[in-house]
């Protein structure tokens, strides 16, 4: 399986909303889960999967996955997750686990904000009467904390950067990219943030305090795109809040992390047939389940799967990749005839790449040498020869022809 994962997803939110439950359900890493705040104090890291229909059925071949898994037609591509400690108001100033928490999301490419949609935990994550807390406030709170944290990181150097841009005619984007490189923030993110905030990149000393904050807030939205998981959807008060959350400017996924965790664990023990994200499951070993386990599974089927179509965990992960990061799946192969690598393994790898990736860029992602010696590529579906600038489509199977005769 590949060692470096293309993207890191941060699982964030206030304490006690189900972040570790969501993480464990996605990765099957055993972590501490409990109904009080700050159960997690050190971040957990693990490997989960993006789910996509595998192309092997369409091409009518049997595959031998190497960098990913294929479960009966479902290709699971590994991605890395980080389960963060809970964040409380004014964390950016160091409250709670404050800056320590925030530092954990430095490397995250996208954020999954786990919300207790039932309104059963207050703004600090303490249990309260179900429905008492308004989860809409949790959205604004997290936006504010992350923006202020970023603004604070940059604040000390900002006056100097702004002056240098003007006095030495330096490029603001490059200077900021260098300063923010540890936060997985790229030049393109900065360029877009300045543009969207309607500011002038060559006159940063003229930016007001409000302009500066507007820029950082826009940069957060671009560089740390976020979706909302309306968790604990099994609790009756959650449904009304779900409808209200949907009116915000976010992708919102109804979710029951606890149900996904139960299903994944049962599937791991081969008690049920269930692939992450399935809309139903089949009990395979009824004799090994206790009466209460069977009842719990049937409740999940009836109250979650049949009602919402899935538990929501896998949908959230998939959406983070397809909608927040605009990523597609491509299958590079060496031997076009057999859709195989040089060891004869059919459709061995599935790569997640950003939409807009060209054939040559894919070659570089596979191997620098392959990128350098690229001649042309062949798209397997239509058996069409394509040039270096050809933009790849989702589920493309592509063979790269290079001067080095690799791939
Ligand atoms: N009803 C219900 N409870 C859930 C769900 N997901 C998690 N919980 C419960 O919520 C509580 C908190 O879960 P954790 O996963 O520890 O929450 P956390 O956000 O990681 O908490 P901290 O690490 O303290 O920030 C536990 O009692 C979980 O069993 C869900 O989908 N439905
Ligand atoms: Mg936790």
CSV table of C-alpha atoms and ligand atoms in Angstrom, one decimal:
chain,number,residue,atom,x,y,z
A,1,UNK,CA,0.0,0.0,0.0
A,2,UNK,CA,1.3,3.5,-0.8
A,3,UNK,CA,3.3,5.2,2.0
A,4,UNK,CA,2.5,8.8,1.5
A,5,UNK,CA,-1.2,9.8,1.4
A,6,UNK,CA,-2.2,12.5,-0.9
A,7,UNK,CA,-4.3,14.5,1.6
A,8,UNK,CA,-4.8,14.9,5.3
A,9,UNK,CA,-8.4,15.4,6.7
A,10,UNK,CA,-8.7,17.1,10.1
A,11,UNK,CA,-11.6,16.1,12.3
A,12,UNK,CA,-12.5,19.1,14.4
A,13,UNK,CA,-15.1,20.6,16.7
A,14,UNK,CA,-15.8,21.5,20.3
A,15,UNK,CA,-15.3,18.7,22.9
A,16,UNK,CA,-17.7,15.7,23.2
A,17,UNK,CA,-19.4,15.9,19.8
A,18,UNK,CA,-18.2,12.5,18.5
A,19,UNK,CA,-15.0,13.3,16.7
A,20,UNK,CA,-13.2,10.3,18.0
A,21,UNK,CA,-16.2,8.1,17.3
A,22,UNK,CA,-16.2,9.4,13.7
A,23,UNK,CA,-12.4,8.9,13.5
A,24,UNK,CA,-12.6,5.3,14.8
A,25,UNK,CA,-15.5,4.4,12.6
A,26,UNK,CA,-13.5,5.6,9.5
A,27,UNK,CA,-10.1,4.1,10.5
A,28,UNK,CA,-10.9,1.3,12.9
A,29,UNK,CA,-8.2,2.6,15.1
A,30,UNK,CA,-9.1,2.0,18.7
A,31,UNK,CA,-9.3,5.3,20.6
A,32,UNK,CA,-10.8,6.5,23.8
A,33,UNK,CA,-14.4,7.6,23.5
A,34,UNK,CA,-16.4,8.9,26.4
A,35,UNK,CA,-19.3,11.3,27.2
A,36,UNK,CA,-17.2,14.0,28.8
A,37,UNK,CA,-15.1,16.8,27.3
A,38,UNK,CA,-11.4,16.5,26.6
A,39,UNK,CA,-11.4,12.7,26.3
A,40,UNK,CA,-8.9,13.2,23.5
A,41,UNK,CA,-5.8,15.2,24.6
A,42,UNK,CA,-3.3,14.0,22.1
A,43,UNK,CA,-4.3,13.8,18.4
A,44,UNK,CA,-5.0,10.4,16.9
A,45,UNK,CA,-3.8,9.7,13.4
A,46,UNK,CA,-5.1,6.9,11.2
A,47,UNK,CA,-5.9,5.7,7.7
A,48,UNK,CA,-9.4,5.7,6.4
A,49,UNK,CA,-10.8,5.4,2.9
A,50,UNK,CA,-12.4,7.3,0.0
A,51,UNK,CA,-15.0,5.1,-1.6
A,52,UNK,CA,-15.5,5.0,-5.3
A,53,UNK,CA,-17.1,2.5,-7.7
A,54,UNK,CA,-14.2,0.5,-9.2
A,55,UNK,CA,-13.7,0.5,-13.0
A,56,UNK,CA,-12.9,-3.2,-13.2
A,57,UNK,CA,-16.5,-4.2,-13.8
A,58,UNK,CA,-16.9,-1.8,-16.6
A,59,UNK,CA,-13.7,-3.1,-18.3
A,60,UNK,CA,-14.7,-6.6,-17.5
A,61,UNK,CA,-11.5,-7.7,-15.8
A,62,UNK,CA,-10.6,-9.1,-12.4
A,63,UNK,CA,-8.3,-6.6,-10.6
A,64,UNK,CA,-5.4,-7.0,-8.2
A,65,UNK,CA,-5.3,-3.8,-6.1
A,66,UNK,CA,-2.0,-2.7,-4.7
A,67,UNK,CA,-2.2,0.8,-3.3
A,68,UNK,CA,-5.9,0.5,-2.5
A,69,UNK,CA,-8.6,-2.1,-1.8
A,70,UNK,CA,-11.5,-3.4,-3.9
A,71,UNK,CA,-14.5,-4.9,-2.1
A,72,UNK,CA,-16.9,-6.4,-4.6
A,73,UNK,CA,-16.8,-3.5,-7.0
A,74,UNK,CA,-16.1,-0.8,-4.4
A,75,UNK,CA,-12.6,0.7,-4.6
A,76,UNK,CA,-11.4,2.0,-1.3
A,77,UNK,CA,-8.4,4.5,-1.6
A,78,UNK,CA,-6.5,5.2,1.6
A,79,UNK,CA,-6.3,8.7,3.0
A,80,UNK,CA,-5.0,10.0,6.3
A,81,UNK,CA,-7.1,11.4,9.2
A,82,UNK,CA,-6.2,13.3,12.3
A,83,UNK,CA,-8.6,13.3,15.2
A,84,UNK,CA,-8.1,16.5,17.1
A,85,UNK,CA,-8.6,17.5,20.7
A,86,UNK,CA,-11.8,19.5,21.4
A,87,UNK,CA,-11.8,23.2,21.0
A,88,UNK,CA,-13.4,25.7,23.4
A,89,UNK,CA,-14.2,29.4,23.0
A,90,UNK,CA,-11.0,31.5,23.0
A,91,UNK,CA,-8.8,28.6,22.3
A,92,UNK,CA,-6.8,30.8,19.9
A,93,UNK,CA,-5.7,32.7,23.0
A,94,UNK,CA,-4.7,29.5,24.6
A,95,UNK,CA,-7.9,28.4,26.5
A,96,UNK,CA,-8.5,24.7,27.0
A,97,UNK,CA,-6.0,22.8,24.9
A,98,UNK,CA,-6.0,26.0,22.8
A,99,UNK,CA,-3.0,26.5,20.5
A,100,UNK,CA,-2.0,22.9,20.9
A,101,UNK,CA,-5.2,21.8,19.3
A,102,UNK,CA,-5.0,24.4,16.6
A,103,UNK,CA,-1.4,23.4,15.7
A,104,UNK,CA,-2.7,19.9,15.0
A,105,UNK,CA,-4.6,21.2,12.0
A,106,UNK,CA,-1.6,23.0,10.4
A,107,UNK,CA,-1.1,20.2,7.9
A,108,UNK,CA,-4.8,19.5,7.2
A,109,UNK,CA,-6.0,20.1,3.7
A,110,UNK,CA,-9.7,20.0,4.6
A,111,UNK,CA,-11.7,19.9,7.8
A,112,UNK,CA,-14.6,17.9,8.8
A,113,UNK,CA,-16.5,19.8,11.5
A,114,UNK,CA,-18.3,17.3,13.8
A,115,UNK,CA,-21.3,19.0,15.4
A,116,UNK,CA,-23.6,17.5,18.1
A,117,UNK,CA,-26.8,18.2,16.1
A,118,UNK,CA,-28.9,17.0,19.0
A,119,UNK,CA,-28.0,20.1,21.0
A,120,UNK,CA,-27.1,18.0,24.0
A,121,UNK,CA,-23.7,19.5,24.8
A,122,UNK,CA,-23.0,23.1,25.7
A,123,UNK,CA,-20.4,25.3,24.0
A,124,UNK,CA,-17.7,23.8,26.2
A,125,UNK,CA,-18.8,20.2,25.4
A,126,UNK,CA,-20.4,19.5,28.8
A,127,UNK,CA,-23.6,17.4,28.7
A,128,UNK,CA,-26.8,19.5,28.9
A,129,UNK,CA,-30.5,18.8,28.4
A,130,UNK,CA,-31.0,17.5,24.9
A,131,UNK,CA,-32.1,20.3,22.6
A,132,UNK,CA,-30.9,23.0,25.0
A,133,UNK,CA,-27.8,24.1,23.1
A,134,UNK,CA,-28.2,25.6,19.6
A,135,UNK,CA,-25.6,23.9,17.4
A,136,UNK,CA,-25.7,26.8,14.8
A,137,UNK,CA,-23.6,28.8,17.2
A,138,UNK,CA,-20.9,26.1,17.1
A,139,UNK,CA,-20.3,26.8,13.4
A,140,UNK,CA,-19.6,30.5,13.9
A,141,UNK,CA,-17.5,29.7,16.9
A,142,UNK,CA,-15.2,27.3,15.0
A,143,UNK,CA,-14.8,29.7,12.1
A,144,UNK,CA,-13.8,32.5,14.4
A,145,UNK,CA,-11.3,30.4,16.4
A,146,UNK,CA,-9.5,29.2,13.3
A,147,UNK,CA,-9.4,32.6,11.7
A,148,UNK,CA,-8.1,34.3,14.9
A,149,UNK,CA,-5.5,31.5,15.3
A,150,UNK,CA,-4.2,32.1,11.7
A,151,UNK,CA,-4.4,35.9,12.1
A,152,UNK,CA,-2.3,35.6,15.2
A,153,UNK,CA,0.4,33.4,13.6
A,154,UNK,CA,0.9,36.0,10.9
A,155,UNK,CA,0.4,39.1,12.9
A,156,UNK,CA,3.9,39.6,14.2
A,157,UNK,CA,5.5,39.5,10.8
A,158,UNK,CA,2.7,41.2,8.9
A,159,UNK,CA,3.9,44.9,9.2
A,160,UNK,CA,7.4,43.9,8.0
A,161,UNK,CA,6.0,41.8,5.1
A,162,UNK,CA,3.7,44.6,4.1
A,163,UNK,CA,6.5,47.2,4.2
A,164,UNK,CA,9.0,45.0,2.3
A,165,UNK,CA,6.4,44.4,-0.5
A,166,UNK,CA,6.2,48.1,-1.1
A,167,UNK,CA,9.8,49.3,-0.4
A,168,UNK,CA,11.5,46.4,-2.3
A,169,UNK,CA,8.7,45.7,-4.8
A,170,UNK,CA,8.5,42.1,-3.6
A,171,UNK,CA,5.7,39.8,-4.4
A,172,UNK,CA,3.2,39.6,-1.6
A,173,UNK,CA,2.0,36.1,-2.6
A,174,UNK,CA,5.5,34.6,-2.5
A,175,UNK,CA,6.3,36.3,0.8
A,176,UNK,CA,3.2,35.0,2.4
A,177,UNK,CA,3.6,31.5,0.9
A,178,UNK,CA,7.0,31.3,2.5
A,179,UNK,CA,5.7,32.5,5.9
A,180,UNK,CA,2.6,30.2,5.8
A,181,UNK,CA,4.2,27.1,4.3
A,182,UNK,CA,3.9,25.2,7.5
A,183,UNK,CA,0.1,25.6,7.3
A,184,UNK,CA,-0.4,23.7,4.0
A,185,UNK,CA,-1.2,27.1,2.5
A,186,UNK,CA,-0.2,27.5,-1.2
A,187,UNK,CA,0.4,30.6,-3.3
A,188,UNK,CA,-2.8,29.9,-5.3
A,189,UNK,CA,-4.8,30.0,-2.0
A,190,UNK,CA,-3.3,33.4,-1.1
A,191,UNK,CA,-3.8,34.8,-4.5
A,192,UNK,CA,-7.5,33.8,-4.5
A,193,UNK,CA,-8.0,35.1,-1.0
A,194,UNK,CA,-6.6,38.6,-1.9
A,195,UNK,CA,-8.8,38.7,-5.0
A,196,UNK,CA,-12.0,37.6,-3.2
A,197,UNK,CA,-11.4,40.0,-0.3
A,198,UNK,CA,-11.2,42.8,-2.9
A,199,UNK,CA,-7.8,44.0,-1.7
A,200,UNK,CA,-4.7,45.3,-3.4
A,201,UNK,CA,-1.7,43.0,-3.3
A,202,UNK,CA,0.8,45.8,-4.1
A,203,UNK,CA,-0.4,48.2,-1.3
A,204,UNK,CA,-0.6,46.0,1.8
A,205,UNK,CA,0.4,48.8,4.2
A,206,UNK,CA,-2.9,50.5,3.2
A,207,UNK,CA,-4.9,47.5,4.5
A,208,UNK,CA,-6.9,48.3,7.6
A,209,UNK,CA,-7.2,46.0,10.6
A,210,UNK,CA,-10.6,44.9,9.2
A,211,UNK,CA,-9.1,44.3,5.7
A,212,UNK,CA,-6.4,42.1,7.3
A,213,UNK,CA,-9.0,40.0,9.2
A,214,UNK,CA,-11.1,39.8,6.1
A,215,UNK,CA,-8.2,38.5,4.1
A,216,UNK,CA,-7.3,35.9,6.8
A,217,UNK,CA,-10.9,34.8,7.1
A,218,UNK,CA,-11.1,34.3,3.3
A,219,UNK,CA,-7.8,32.5,3.3
A,220,UNK,CA,-9.1,30.1,5.9
A,221,UNK,CA,-12.2,29.3,3.8
A,222,UNK,CA,-10.0,28.6,0.8
A,223,UNK,CA,-7.0,26.8,2.4
A,224,UNK,CA,-8.9,24.9,5.1
A,225,UNK,CA,-12.3,24.2,3.4
A,226,UNK,CA,-14.8,22.7,5.8
A,227,UNK,CA,-18.0,20.6,5.7
A,228,UNK,CA,-20.4,20.0,8.5
A,229,UNK,CA,-21.2,16.6,9.9
A,230,UNK,CA,-24.5,16.8,11.8
A,231,UNK,CA,-23.7,14.0,14.2
A,232,UNK,CA,-25.9,12.2,16.7
A,233,UNK,CA,-28.7,12.3,14.2
A,234,UNK,CA,-30.3,9.3,16.0
A,235,UNK,CA,-31.3,11.6,18.8
A,236,UNK,CA,-34.8,13.1,18.0
A,237,UNK,CA,-33.9,16.8,18.5
A,238,UNK,CA,-31.2,16.5,15.8
A,239,UNK,CA,-33.5,16.5,12.8
A,240,UNK,CA,-34.9,19.9,13.3
A,241,UNK,CA,-31.4,21.3,13.8
A,242,UNK,CA,-30.3,19.5,10.7
A,243,UNK,CA,-32.7,21.5,8.6
A,244,UNK,CA,-31.5,24.7,10.2
A,245,UNK,CA,-27.9,23.8,9.6
A,246,UNK,CA,-28.6,23.2,6.0
A,247,UNK,CA,-29.6,26.8,5.6
A,248,UNK,CA,-26.0,27.8,6.3
A,249,UNK,CA,-23.5,28.2,3.5
A,250,UNK,CA,-22.0,24.7,4.0
A,251,UNK,CA,-22.3,21.1,2.8
A,252,UNK,CA,-24.1,19.4,5.7
A,253,UNK,CA,-24.1,15.6,6.1
A,254,UNK,CA,-26.6,13.9,8.6
A,255,UNK,CA,-24.6,11.4,10.5
A,256,UNK,CA,-24.6,8.7,13.2
A,257,UNK,CA,-21.0,7.9,13.9
A,258,UNK,CA,-21.9,5.5,16.6
A,259,UNK,CA,-23.9,3.4,14.1
A,260,UNK,CA,-21.0,3.3,11.6
A,261,UNK,CA,-18.6,2.3,14.3
A,262,UNK,CA,-20.9,-0.6,15.4
A,263,UNK,CA,-21.4,-1.7,11.7
A,264,UNK,CA,-17.6,-1.5,10.9
A,265,UNK,CA,-16.7,-3.5,14.0
A,266,UNK,CA,-19.4,-6.2,13.3
A,267,UNK,CA,-18.1,-6.4,9.7
A,268,UNK,CA,-14.5,-6.7,10.9
A,269,UNK,CA,-15.6,-9.7,13.0
A,270,UNK,CA,-17.4,-11.0,9.9
A,271,UNK,CA,-20.7,-11.0,11.7
A,272,UNK,CA,-22.3,-8.9,9.0
A,273,UNK,CA,-21.6,-8.1,5.3
A,274,UNK,CA,-21.1,-4.3,5.2
A,275,UNK,CA,-18.8,-2.1,3.3
A,276,UNK,CA,-18.1,1.4,4.6
A,277,UNK,CA,-20.9,3.6,3.2
A,278,UNK,CA,-23.3,0.9,2.2
A,279,UNK,CA,-27.0,1.6,2.5
A,280,UNK,CA,-27.8,-1.7,4.1
A,281,UNK,CA,-26.1,-4.8,5.6
A,282,UNK,CA,-26.7,-8.5,5.8
A,283,UNK,CA,-26.3,-10.6,9.0
A,284,UNK,CA,-24.1,-13.5,8.0
A,285,UNK,CA,-23.6,-15.2,11.3
A,286,UNK,CA,-26.9,-14.8,13.3
A,287,UNK,CA,-25.9,-17.6,15.7
A,288,UNK,CA,-22.9,-15.6,16.9
A,289,UNK,CA,-24.9,-12.5,17.8
A,290,UNK,CA,-26.6,-12.0,21.2
A,291,UNK,CA,-30.3,-11.0,21.2
A,292,UNK,CA,-29.4,-7.4,22.2
A,293,UNK,CA,-26.7,-7.2,19.5
A,294,UNK,CA,-29.2,-8.3,16.9
A,295,UNK,CA,-31.7,-5.8,18.2
A,296,UNK,CA,-29.1,-3.0,18.1
A,297,UNK,CA,-28.2,-3.8,14.5
A,298,UNK,CA,-31.9,-3.9,13.5
A,299,UNK,CA,-32.4,-0.5,15.1
A,300,UNK,CA,-29.5,0.9,13.1
A,301,UNK,CA,-31.0,-0.5,9.9
A,302,UNK,CA,-34.4,0.9,10.6
A,303,UNK,CA,-33.7,4.2,12.2
A,304,UNK,CA,-30.5,5.2,10.3
A,305,UNK,CA,-29.9,3.3,7.1
A,306,UNK,CA,-33.4,3.0,5.8
A,307,UNK,CA,-34.2,6.5,6.8
A,308,UNK,CA,-31.1,8.5,5.8
A,309,UNK,CA,-29.6,6.1,3.2
A,310,UNK,CA,-26.4,5.6,5.1
A,311,UNK,CA,-24.7,6.4,8.4
A,312,UNK,CA,-23.2,9.5,6.8
A,313,UNK,CA,-19.6,8.8,7.8
A,314,UNK,CA,-18.4,7.6,4.4
A,315,UNK,CA,-20.5,10.3,2.6
A,316,UNK,CA,-18.7,13.0,4.6
A,317,UNK,CA,-15.3,11.7,3.7
A,318,UNK,CA,-16.2,11.3,0.0
A,319,UNK,CA,-17.6,14.8,-0.1
A,320,UNK,CA,-14.5,16.2,1.5
A,321,UNK,CA,-12.5,14.9,-1.4
A,322,UNK,CA,-14.9,15.4,-4.3
A,323,UNK,CA,-16.5,18.7,-3.2
A,324,UNK,CA,-14.1,20.5,-0.9
A,325,UNK,CA,-10.8,19.4,-2.6
A,326,UNK,CA,-12.2,18.7,-6.1
A,327,UNK,CA,-10.4,15.5,-6.4
A,328,UNK,CA,-11.0,12.7,-8.9
A,329,UNK,CA,-9.8,9.1,-9.2
A,330,UNK,CA,-7.5,7.9,-11.9
A,331,UNK,CA,-6.0,4.5,-12.6
A,332,UNK,CA,-2.5,4.5,-14.1
A,333,UNK,CA,-1.5,1.3,-15.9
A,334,UNK,CA,1.6,0.3,-17.8
A,335,UNK,CA,0.3,-2.5,-20.0
A,336,UNK,CA,-2.7,-1.1,-21.9
A,337,UNK,CA,-3.7,-4.4,-23.3
A,338,UNK,CA,-4.1,-6.1,-19.9
A,339,UNK,CA,-4.7,-2.9,-17.9
A,340,UNK,CA,-1.8,-4.1,-15.7
A,341,UNK,CA,1.5,-3.0,-14.2
A,342,UNK,CA,4.8,-4.6,-15.2
A,343,UNK,CA,4.1,-7.5,-12.8
A,344,UNK,CA,0.9,-8.2,-14.5
A,345,UNK,CA,-1.3,-6.9,-11.7
A,346,UNK,CA,-4.5,-5.6,-13.1
A,347,UNK,CA,-5.7,-2.1,-12.2
A,348,UNK,CA,-3.2,-2.0,-9.3
A,349,UNK,CA,-3.4,1.6,-8.3
A,350,UNK,CA,-6.1,4.2,-7.9
A,351,UNK,CA,-4.8,7.8,-7.4
A,352,UNK,CA,-6.7,10.7,-6.0
A,353,UNK,CA,-5.7,13.8,-7.9
A,354,UNK,CA,-7.1,17.3,-8.1
A,355,UNK,CA,-9.5,18.0,-11.0
A,356,UNK,CA,-7.4,19.8,-13.7
A,357,UNK,CA,-4.5,17.4,-13.4
A,358,UNK,CA,-2.9,16.8,-16.8
A,359,UNK,CA,-1.5,13.6,-18.2
A,360,UNK,CA,2.0,14.8,-17.7
A,361,UNK,CA,1.3,16.0,-14.1
A,362,UNK,CA,0.0,12.5,-13.3
A,363,UNK,CA,3.3,11.1,-14.7
A,364,UNK,CA,5.2,13.4,-12.3
A,365,UNK,CA,2.9,12.3,-9.4
A,366,UNK,CA,3.8,8.6,-10.1
A,367,UNK,CA,7.5,9.3,-10.5
A,368,UNK,CA,9.6,12.3,-11.3
A,369,UNK,CA,11.5,10.4,-14.0
A,370,UNK,CA,8.3,9.4,-15.7
A,371,UNK,CA,7.2,13.0,-15.8
A,372,UNK,CA,10.5,14.1,-17.2
A,373,UNK,CA,10.6,11.4,-20.0
A,374,UNK,CA,6.9,11.7,-20.8
A,375,UNK,CA,6.1,11.3,-24.5
A,376,UNK,CA,2.3,10.8,-24.6
A,377,UNK,CA,-0.4,8.9,-22.8
A,378,UNK,CA,-3.2,6.6,-23.9
A,379,UNK,CA,-6.7,6.8,-22.4
A,380,UNK,CA,-7.9,3.2,-22.1
A,381,UNK,CA,-11.7,3.7,-22.5
A,382,UNK,CA,-11.5,5.1,-26.0
A,383,UNK,CA,-8.0,3.9,-26.7
A,384,UNK,CA,-7.1,7.4,-27.5
A,385,UNK,CA,-3.7,8.9,-27.6
A,386,UNK,CA,-3.5,12.2,-25.6
A,387,UNK,CA,-0.8,14.8,-25.2
A,388,UNK,CA,0.8,16.2,-22.1
A,389,UNK,CA,-1.8,18.9,-21.5
A,390,UNK,CA,-4.7,16.5,-21.7
A,391,UNK,CA,-6.9,17.0,-18.6
A,392,UNK,CA,-7.8,13.8,-16.9
A,393,UNK,CA,-11.4,12.8,-16.1
A,394,UNK,CA,-12.7,11.0,-13.0
A,395,UNK,CA,-12.3,7.2,-13.4
A,396,UNK,CA,-9.9,7.5,-16.3
A,397,UNK,CA,-7.6,4.5,-16.9
A,398,UNK,CA,-4.4,5.9,-18.4
A,399,UNK,CA,-1.2,4.5,-19.7
A,400,UNK,CA,1.8,6.8,-19.9
A,401,UNK,CA,4.4,6.2,-22.6
A,402,UNK,CA,7.8,7.6,-21.8
A,403,UNK,CA,11.3,7.7,-23.3
A,404,UNK,CA,12.4,5.6,-20.4
A,405,UNK,CA,9.9,2.9,-21.2
A,406,UNK,CA,8.6,2.9,-17.7
A,407,UNK,CA,4.9,2.6,-17.2
B,1,LIG,N1,-26.3,9.2,20.2
B,1,LIG,C1,-25.1,9.3,19.7
B,1,LIG,N2,-24.0,9.5,20.5
B,1,LIG,C2,-22.8,9.6,19.9
B,1,LIG,C3,-22.6,9.5,18.4
B,1,LIG,N3,-21.3,9.7,18.2
B,1,LIG,C4,-20.6,9.8,19.3
B,1,LIG,N4,-21.5,9.7,20.4
B,1,LIG,C5,-21.2,9.8,21.8
B,1,LIG,O1,-20.7,11.1,22.1
B,1,LIG,C6,-19.8,11.0,23.2
B,1,LIG,C7,-18.5,11.7,22.8
B,1,LIG,O2,-17.9,10.9,21.8
B,1,LIG,P1,-16.3,11.1,21.5
B,1,LIG,O3,-16.1,10.4,20.2
B,1,LIG,O4,-15.4,10.7,22.6
B,1,LIG,O5,-16.3,12.7,21.3
B,1,LIG,P2,-15.1,13.7,21.0
B,1,LIG,O6,-15.6,14.8,20.1
B,1,LIG,O7,-13.9,13.0,20.4
B,1,LIG,O8,-14.8,14.2,22.4
B,1,LIG,P3,-13.4,14.9,23.0
B,1,LIG,O9,-12.3,14.0,22.6
B,1,LIG,O10,-13.7,15.0,24.5
B,1,LIG,O11,-13.3,16.3,22.4
B,1,LIG,C8,-19.6,9.5,23.5
B,1,LIG,O12,-20.5,9.2,24.6
B,1,LIG,C9,-20.1,8.8,22.2
B,1,LIG,O13,-20.6,7.5,22.4
B,1,LIG,C10,-23.8,9.4,17.7
B,1,LIG,O14,-23.7,9.3,16.4
B,1,LIG,N5,-25.0,9.3,18.3
B,2,LIG,MG1,-12.0,12.7,21.1
